[in-house]
PDB file of C-alpha atoms in Angstrom:
ATOM      1  CA  ASN A 235      30.941  70.428  -4.611  1.00 93.00           C
ATOM      2  CA  GLU A 236      31.047  68.715  -7.993  1.00 94.00           C
ATOM      3  CA  GLU A 237      29.114  65.797  -9.455  1.00 96.00           C
ATOM      4  CA  LEU A 238      30.201  64.109 -12.684  1.00 96.00           C
ATOM      5  CA  LEU A 239      28.571  61.435 -14.820  1.00 97.00           C
ATOM      6  CA  SER A 240      30.587  59.920 -17.664  1.00 97.00           C
ATOM      7  CA  TYR A 241      29.815  57.163 -20.146  1.00 97.00           C
ATOM      8  CA  ARG A 242      31.910  55.673 -22.937  1.00 96.00           C
ATOM      9  CA  PHE A 243      30.828  53.232 -25.594  1.00 95.00           C
ATOM     10  CA  SER A 244      31.687  52.060 -29.106  1.00 94.00           C
ATOM     11  CA  LEU A 245      29.615  50.933 -32.055  1.00 93.00           C
ATOM     12  CA  LYS A 246      31.076  48.220 -34.283  1.00 88.00           C
ATOM     13  CA  GLU A 247      34.507  49.106 -32.860  1.00 86.00           C
ATOM     14  CA  GLN A 248      34.627  52.075 -35.208  1.00 90.00           C
ATOM     15  CA  HIS A 249      32.389  54.784 -33.783  1.00 95.00           C
ATOM     16  CA  ASN A 250      33.646  55.785 -30.347  1.00 95.00           C
ATOM     17  CA  PHE A 251      31.690  58.064 -28.020  1.00 96.00           C
ATOM     18  CA  ASP A 252      32.675  59.742 -24.741  1.00 96.00           C
ATOM     19  CA  LEU A 253      29.918  61.549 -22.840  1.00 97.00           C
ATOM     20  CA  LEU A 254      30.331  63.714 -19.765  1.00 97.00           C
ATOM     21  CA  PHE A 255      27.710  65.653 -17.801  1.00 97.00           C
ATOM     22  CA  GLY A 256      28.153  67.488 -14.547  1.00 97.00           C
ATOM     23  CA  PHE A 257      27.111  70.094 -12.010  1.00 97.00           C
ATOM     24  CA  SER A 258      29.286  72.153  -9.697  1.00 96.00           C
ATOM     25  CA  TYR A 259      28.737  74.536  -6.797  1.00 97.00           C
ATOM     26  CA  ILE A 260      31.608  76.735  -5.631  1.00 95.00           C
ATOM     27  CA  ARG A 261      31.428  79.042  -2.627  1.00 95.00           C
ATOM     28  CA  THR A 262      34.393  81.197  -1.682  1.00 93.00           C
ATOM     29  CA  SER A 263      34.238  83.285   1.473  1.00 94.00           C
ATOM     30  CA  MET A 264      36.704  85.377   3.408  1.00 93.00           C
ATOM     31  CA  ASN A 265      36.509  86.667   6.967  1.00 94.00           C
ATOM     32  CA  SER A 266      39.031  89.207   8.180  1.00 94.00           C
ATOM     33  CA  LEU A 267      39.611  90.863  11.527  1.00 92.00           C
ATOM     34  CA  TYR A 268      42.135  93.582  12.223  1.00 89.00           C
ATOM     35  CA  GLY A 269      43.088  95.558  15.309  1.00 87.00           C
ATOM     36  CA  SER A 270      45.927  97.769  16.479  1.00 86.00           C
ATOM     37  CA  GLY A 271      46.839  99.889  19.464  1.00 86.00           C
ATOM     38  CA  LYS A 272      49.495 102.404  20.385  1.00 84.00           C
ATOM     39  CA  GLY A 273      50.753 103.789  23.644  1.00 80.00           C
ATOM     40  CA  SER A 274      51.744 100.539  25.368  1.00 80.00           C
ATOM     41  CA  PRO A 275      53.849 101.058  28.523  1.00 78.00           C
ATOM     42  CA  SER A 276      56.228  98.308  27.351  1.00 80.00           C
ATOM     43  CA  ASP A 277      57.310  96.707  24.066  1.00 81.00           C
ATOM     44  CA  LYS A 278      56.970  93.326  25.765  1.00 84.00           C
ATOM     45  CA  ILE A 279      53.187  93.636  25.865  1.00 80.00           C
ATOM     46  CA  HIS A 280      51.876  92.193  22.633  1.00 80.00           C
ATOM     47  CA  TYR A 281      48.149  92.620  23.216  1.00 82.00           C
ATOM     48  CA  VAL A 282      45.838  95.590  23.442  1.00 83.00           C
ATOM     49  CA  VAL A 283      44.191  95.113  26.825  1.00 79.00           C
ATOM     50  CA  ASP A 284      41.732  97.079  28.902  1.00 79.00           C
ATOM     51  CA  GLY A 285      43.298 100.230  30.179  1.00 77.00           C
ATOM     52  CA  PHE A 286      45.286 101.085  27.053  1.00 82.00           C
ATOM     53  CA  PRO A 287      44.804 104.692  25.988  1.00 82.00           C
ATOM     54  CA  THR A 288      42.239 105.075  23.237  1.00 83.00           C
ATOM     55  CA  LYS A 289      43.274 108.526  22.025  1.00 84.00           C
ATOM     56  CA  GLN A 290      45.732 111.318  22.555  1.00 82.00           C
ATOM     57  CA  THR A 291      45.313 115.048  22.275  1.00 83.00           C
ATOM     58  CA  ILE A 292      48.162 117.243  21.063  1.00 82.00           C
ATOM     59  CA  ALA A 293      47.613 120.946  20.487  1.00 82.00           C
ATOM     60  CA  GLY A 294      43.880 120.386  20.479  1.00 80.00           C
ATOM     61  CA  GLU A 295      44.051 117.681  17.778  1.00 81.00           C
ATOM     62  CA  VAL A 296      42.673 114.286  18.787  1.00 79.00           C
ATOM     63  CA  THR A 297      44.378 111.205  17.342  1.00 80.00           C
ATOM     64  CA  PRO A 298      42.912 107.717  17.918  1.00 81.00           C
ATOM     65  CA  LEU A 299      45.375 105.177  19.325  1.00 85.00           C
ATOM     66  CA  GLN A 300      43.223 102.099  18.864  1.00 85.00           C
ATOM     67  CA  LYS A 301      41.806 100.872  15.568  1.00 84.00           C
ATOM     68  CA  TYR A 302      39.850  97.815  14.626  1.00 83.00           C
ATOM     69  CA  SER A 303      37.948  96.566  11.599  1.00 82.00           C
ATOM     70  CA  SER A 304      36.335  93.410  10.268  1.00 86.00           C
ATOM     71  CA  ASN A 305      35.168  92.329   6.851  1.00 87.00           C
ATOM     72  CA  PHE A 306      33.279  89.526   5.145  1.00 90.00           C
ATOM     73  CA  GLU A 307      33.298  88.691   1.435  1.00 91.00           C
ATOM     74  CA  GLU A 308      31.569  85.917  -0.469  1.00 93.00           C
ATOM     75  CA  LYS A 309      31.359  84.611  -4.035  1.00 93.00           C
ATOM     76  CA  ILE A 310      29.064  81.829  -5.270  1.00 95.00           C
ATOM     77  CA  GLN A 311      29.129  80.129  -8.643  1.00 95.00           C
ATOM     78  CA  VAL A 312      26.862  77.355  -9.932  1.00 96.00           C
ATOM     79  CA  SER A 313      27.487  75.541 -13.204  1.00 96.00           C
ATOM     80  CA  GLY A 314      25.901  72.881 -15.342  1.00 96.00           C
ATOM     81  CA  PHE A 315      27.976  71.474 -18.190  1.00 96.00           C
ATOM     82  CA  GLY A 316      28.230  68.712 -20.739  1.00 97.00           C
ATOM     83  CA  ARG A 317      30.690  67.334 -23.272  1.00 97.00           C
ATOM     84  CA  ILE A 318      30.243  64.962 -26.202  1.00 97.00           C
ATOM     85  CA  ALA A 319      33.337  63.576 -27.909  1.00 97.00           C
ATOM     86  CA  TYR A 320      33.240  61.324 -30.970  1.00 96.00           C
ATOM     87  CA  ASN A 321      35.900  59.745 -33.141  1.00 94.00           C
ATOM     88  CA  PHE A 322      35.845  57.378 -36.082  1.00 94.00           C
ATOM     89  CA  LYS A 323      38.580  54.728 -35.919  1.00 90.00           C
ATOM     90  CA  GLN A 324      40.717  57.148 -33.906  1.00 88.00           C
ATOM     91  CA  LYS A 325      41.259  59.095 -37.131  1.00 92.00           C
ATOM     92  CA  TYR A 326      38.564  61.751 -37.295  1.00 95.00           C
ATOM     93  CA  LEU A 327      37.818  63.500 -33.997  1.00 96.00           C
ATOM     94  CA  THR A 328      35.111  65.889 -32.872  1.00 97.00           C
ATOM     95  CA  GLU A 329      34.243  67.355 -29.488  1.00 97.00           C
ATOM     96  CA  PHE A 330      31.387  69.607 -28.356  1.00 97.00           C
ATOM     97  CA  THR A 331      31.122  71.288 -24.960  1.00 97.00           C
ATOM     98  CA  LEU A 332      28.365  73.441 -23.522  1.00 96.00           C
ATOM     99  CA  ARG A 333      27.994  74.933 -20.071  1.00 95.00           C
ATOM    100  CA  ARG A 334      25.788  77.405 -18.259  1.00 95.00           C
ATOM    101  CA  ASP A 335      27.369  79.304 -15.406  1.00 94.00           C
ATOM    102  CA  GLY A 336      25.869  81.626 -12.834  1.00 93.00           C
ATOM    103  CA  SER A 337      27.900  83.871 -10.551  1.00 93.00           C
ATOM    104  CA  SER A 338      26.964  86.230  -7.723  1.00 92.00           C
ATOM    105  CA  VAL A 339      29.637  88.648  -8.993  1.00 90.00           C
ATOM    106  CA  PHE A 340      27.401  89.999 -11.750  1.00 89.00           C
ATOM    107  CA  GLY A 341      24.158  91.962 -11.750  1.00 87.00           C
ATOM    108  CA  ARG A 342      21.036  90.175 -10.626  1.00 84.00           C
ATOM    109  CA  LYS A 343      19.564  90.390 -14.138  1.00 85.00           C
ATOM    110  CA  LYS A 344      22.603  88.900 -15.907  1.00 88.00           C
ATOM    111  CA  ARG A 345      24.123  86.398 -13.516  1.00 90.00           C
ATOM    112  CA  PHE A 346      23.949  83.460 -15.934  1.00 92.00           C
ATOM    113  CA  GLY A 347      25.959  83.058 -19.115  1.00 90.00           C
ATOM    114  CA  ASP A 348      26.219  80.380 -21.810  1.00 92.00           C
ATOM    115  CA  LEU A 349      29.679  79.181 -22.811  1.00 93.00           C
ATOM    116  CA  GLY A 350      30.869  76.419 -25.086  1.00 95.00           C
ATOM    117  CA  SER A 351      33.292  75.183 -27.691  1.00 96.00           C
ATOM    118  CA  VAL A 352      33.658  72.873 -30.674  1.00 97.00           C
ATOM    119  CA  GLY A 353      36.792  71.175 -31.905  1.00 97.00           C
ATOM    120  CA  ILE A 354      37.775  68.849 -34.751  1.00 97.00           C
ATOM    121  CA  GLY A 355      40.925  66.844 -35.312  1.00 96.00           C
ATOM    122  CA  TRP A 356      42.501  64.551 -37.871  1.00 94.00           C
ATOM    123  CA  ASN A 357      45.036  61.899 -36.918  1.00 92.00           C
ATOM    124  CA  PHE A 358      46.756  61.846 -40.276  1.00 91.00           C
ATOM    125  CA  HIS A 359      49.253  59.201 -39.149  1.00 88.00           C
ATOM    126  CA  ASN A 360      46.403  56.663 -38.733  1.00 86.00           C
ATOM    127  CA  GLU A 361      45.560  56.704 -42.431  1.00 86.00           C
ATOM    128  CA  LYS A 362      46.268  53.438 -44.261  1.00 85.00           C
ATOM    129  CA  PHE A 363      48.875  54.940 -46.589  1.00 85.00           C
ATOM    130  CA  MET A 364      50.894  56.093 -43.518  1.00 82.00           C
ATOM    131  CA  LEU A 365      51.111  52.725 -41.768  1.00 80.00           C
ATOM    132  CA  GLY A 366      54.037  51.360 -43.774  1.00 80.00           C
ATOM    133  CA  GLN A 367      56.559  54.050 -42.869  1.00 84.00           C
ATOM    134  CA  ASN A 368      58.554  54.381 -39.620  1.00 84.00           C
ATOM    135  CA  ILE A 369      59.516  58.058 -39.647  1.00 88.00           C
ATOM    136  CA  ILE A 370      56.310  59.875 -38.691  1.00 90.00           C
ATOM    137  CA  SER A 371      54.794  58.352 -35.549  1.00 88.00           C
ATOM    138  CA  GLN A 372      52.261  61.156 -35.014  1.00 89.00           C
ATOM    139  CA  LEU A 373      50.768  63.831 -37.225  1.00 92.00           C
ATOM    140  CA  LYS A 374      47.594  65.438 -35.988  1.00 93.00           C
ATOM    141  CA  PHE A 375      45.793  68.500 -37.341  1.00 96.00           C
ATOM    142  CA  ARG A 376      43.280  70.251 -35.083  1.00 95.00           C
ATOM    143  CA  VAL A 377      41.000  73.291 -35.071  1.00 97.00           C
ATOM    144  CA  SER A 378      38.896  74.582 -32.185  1.00 97.00           C
ATOM    145  CA  TRP A 379      36.584  77.515 -31.539  1.00 97.00           C
ATOM    146  CA  GLY A 380      34.705  78.549 -28.425  1.00 95.00           C
ATOM    147  CA  PHE A 381      33.814  81.039 -25.735  1.00 93.00           C
ATOM    148  CA  THR A 382      35.207  81.238 -22.222  1.00 90.00           C
ATOM    149  CA  GLY A 383      34.082  83.471 -19.367  1.00 89.00           C
ATOM    150  CA  SER A 384      35.860  85.176 -16.501  1.00 85.00           C
ATOM    151  CA  VAL A 385      34.736  85.744 -12.899  1.00 83.00           C
ATOM    152  CA  ASN A 386      38.021  87.173 -11.656  1.00 83.00           C
ATOM    153  CA  PHE A 387      36.400  90.358 -10.410  1.00 84.00           C
ATOM    154  CA  PRO A 388      35.537  91.835  -7.001  1.00 84.00           C
ATOM    155  CA  ALA A 389      32.837  89.919  -5.164  1.00 86.00           C
ATOM    156  CA  TYR A 390      30.319  92.761  -5.370  1.00 86.00           C
ATOM    157  CA  ALA A 391      31.206  94.210  -8.771  1.00 84.00           C
ATOM    158  CA  GLY A 392      27.538  94.452  -9.741  1.00 85.00           C
ATOM    159  CA  ALA A 393      26.312  95.924  -6.444  1.00 85.00           C
ATOM    160  CA  THR A 394      26.304  99.433  -5.031  1.00 86.00           C
ATOM    161  CA  THR A 395      28.921  99.640  -2.282  1.00 84.00           C
ATOM    162  CA  TYR A 396      29.505 102.036   0.598  1.00 82.00           C
ATOM    163  CA  LYS A 397      32.298 102.675   3.076  1.00 79.00           C
ATOM    164  CA  TYR A 398      31.538 103.786   6.613  1.00 75.00           C
ATOM    165  CA  GLN A 399      33.552 106.684   7.984  1.00 69.00           C
ATOM    166  CA  THR A 400      34.242 105.375  11.487  1.00 60.00           C
ATOM    167  CA  ASP A 401      36.483 108.323  12.358  1.00 60.00           C
ATOM    168  CA  GLY A 402      33.632 110.814  12.373  1.00 60.00           C
ATOM    169  CA  ARG A 403      29.947 111.238  13.182  1.00 61.00           C
ATOM    170  CA  TYR A 404      27.133 113.426  11.924  1.00 62.00           C
ATOM    171  CA  LEU A 405      24.151 114.067  14.197  1.00 64.00           C
ATOM    172  CA  ASP A 406      25.142 110.983  16.187  1.00 66.00           C
ATOM    173  CA  PHE A 407      25.119 108.827  13.035  1.00 72.00           C
ATOM    174  CA  ILE A 408      28.074 107.173  11.336  1.00 71.00           C
ATOM    175  CA  PRO A 409      28.318 108.629   7.826  1.00 77.00           C
ATOM    176  CA  ALA A 410      28.913 106.464   4.746  1.00 79.00           C
ATOM    177  CA  THR A 411      30.664 107.262   1.485  1.00 80.00           C
ATOM    178  CA  LEU A 412      29.451 105.887  -1.837  1.00 81.00           C
ATOM    179  CA  MET A 413      32.276 103.773  -3.261  1.00 80.00           C
ATOM    180  CA  GLY A 414      30.699 102.322  -6.410  1.00 80.00           C
ATOM    181  CA  LEU A 415      27.445 102.432  -8.322  1.00 82.00           C
ATOM    182  CA  GLY A 416      25.725  99.108  -8.871  1.00 82.00           C
ATOM    183  CA  ASN A 417      24.871  97.762 -12.317  1.00 85.00           C
ATOM    184  CA  THR A 418      22.103  95.165 -12.414  1.00 86.00           C
ATOM    185  CA  ALA A 419      22.894  94.503 -16.104  1.00 84.00           C
ATOM    186  CA  LEU A 420      26.574  93.716 -15.509  1.00 87.00           C
ATOM    187  CA  LYS A 421      27.134  90.434 -17.371  1.00 88.00           C
ATOM    188  CA  TRP A 422      29.795  87.877 -18.148  1.00 89.00           C
ATOM    189  CA  GLN A 423      32.961  89.020 -19.828  1.00 88.00           C
ATOM    190  CA  GLN A 424      33.408  86.581 -22.706  1.00 89.00           C
ATOM    191  CA  THR A 425      36.497  85.737 -24.738  1.00 92.00           C
ATOM    192  CA  GLN A 426      36.148  84.158 -28.165  1.00 94.00           C
ATOM    193  CA  LYS A 427      39.063  81.866 -29.023  1.00 95.00           C
ATOM    194  CA  TRP A 428      40.240  80.327 -32.283  1.00 96.00           C
ATOM    195  CA  ASN A 429      43.048  77.779 -32.251  1.00 96.00           C
ATOM    196  CA  TYR A 430      44.797  75.992 -35.111  1.00 96.00           C
ATOM    197  CA  GLY A 431      47.386  73.379 -34.234  1.00 95.00           C
ATOM    198  CA  VAL A 432      49.625  70.599 -35.500  1.00 95.00           C
ATOM    199  CA  ASP A 433      51.140  67.848 -33.338  1.00 93.00           C
ATOM    200  CA  LEU A 434      54.154  66.101 -34.829  1.00 93.00           C
ATOM    201  CA  GLY A 435      56.064  63.038 -33.641  1.00 92.00           C
ATOM    202  CA  LEU A 436      59.074  61.486 -35.357  1.00 91.00           C
ATOM    203  CA  PHE A 437      61.005  58.241 -34.928  1.00 89.00           C
ATOM    204  CA  ASP A 438      58.576  56.535 -32.571  1.00 85.00           C
ATOM    205  CA  GLY A 439      58.106  59.651 -30.462  1.00 84.00           C
ATOM    206  CA  ARG A 440      61.781  60.424 -29.906  1.00 91.00           C
ATOM    207  CA  VAL A 441      61.309  63.839 -31.492  1.00 93.00           C
ATOM    208  CA  THR A 442      58.088  65.798 -30.908  1.00 94.00           C
ATOM    209  CA  ALA A 443      56.876  69.261 -31.826  1.00 95.00           C
ATOM    210  CA  ASN A 444      53.681  71.282 -31.418  1.00 95.00           C
ATOM    211  CA  PHE A 445      52.670  74.226 -33.547  1.00 95.00           C
ATOM    212  CA  ASN A 446      49.785  76.514 -32.558  1.00 95.00           C
ATOM    213  CA  TYR A 447      48.223  79.646 -33.944  1.00 96.00           C
ATOM    214  CA  TYR A 448      45.491  81.242 -31.878  1.00 93.00           C
ATOM    215  CA  ARG A 449      43.452  84.390 -31.717  1.00 95.00           C
ATOM    216  CA  GLU A 450      41.443  85.724 -28.784  1.00 93.00           C
ATOM    217  CA  THR A 451      38.844  88.480 -28.808  1.00 93.00           C
ATOM    218  CA  THR A 452      37.212  89.718 -25.600  1.00 90.00           C
ATOM    219  CA  ASP A 453      33.705  91.175 -25.685  1.00 83.00           C
ATOM    220  CA  ASP A 454      31.839  93.022 -22.926  1.00 81.00           C
ATOM    221  CA  LEU A 455      35.113  93.916 -21.236  1.00 84.00           C
ATOM    222  CA  ILE A 456      34.568  94.787 -17.559  1.00 82.00           C
ATOM    223  CA  MET A 457      36.529  97.782 -16.296  1.00 79.00           C
ATOM    224  CA  SER A 458      36.214 100.123 -13.331  1.00 75.00           C
ATOM    225  CA  THR A 459      35.744 103.781 -14.201  1.00 74.00           C
ATOM    226  CA  SER A 460      35.583 106.961 -12.160  1.00 71.00           C
ATOM    227  CA  THR A 461      33.182 109.849 -12.600  1.00 61.00           C
ATOM    228  CA  VAL A 462      35.590 112.275 -10.947  1.00 58.00           C
TER     229      VAL A 462
END
C-alpha cells in the first residue's frame, strides 16, 4: 500500500519546485506446507493416504516413512518519505530526500532508521555562452551524497529462534534446539554513497556518453556468526 502526494509550481518562470511526500506499508508473508511418504504399494499412487506405513524397523532401527512440515514467515516495513527538488532556469539543480523506515527484521529497540540524500547538478549547456554552438547538445555535471539501507535479511534476524526436533521426545515433550540468539539492538545496515558524474551529448543527441565515479562505504554491517 502506497500513498503519494506531489505538487509542482514555478515562481516567475525561473524558480521551479517539485515536491513529493508519501507513505508506504509493505507486508510480505510466506506459507509453506511439505509432506512425503514412502512404502507405497504402487508407483501409480501419488498421494499418501490412510493405511500407508508410517515407519519401518530394520535390525532394531526405526526409520520414519512419513514426514510433514509447515512454516510461516512474515516481514513488515513502514516508511514515510519526502523529496524537494528545485532548479533555477533549468540550469542549476538541487534535490533533497529524507525518509524514515521501520522494519520488523531488526531488533525491537532499533526498528526505525533515518535515510536520505542530497544532490546538485549544473546544466552547463544551458548557459548563454553555449547557446550559439551546435556541437554540444548536453553537458551536465552532477554530485550526490546520501545513505541507503538494506532489509535483505532473514525475517527474524533480530529474534531468538528455535528448531523443534520432531524425530525425538524427552519426557513426553518435543525438544527444541536454539538456532540463533536474538539481538534487540540489531539496527539498519547503512551504506554511504558518493557519486560524481558527467552527462555528455553531441550533435543534437546523436552521440551520448555518461561518466560516473562513485564510492560506497557500508557501516553496521550485519553478518551471521557462530559461537562454535
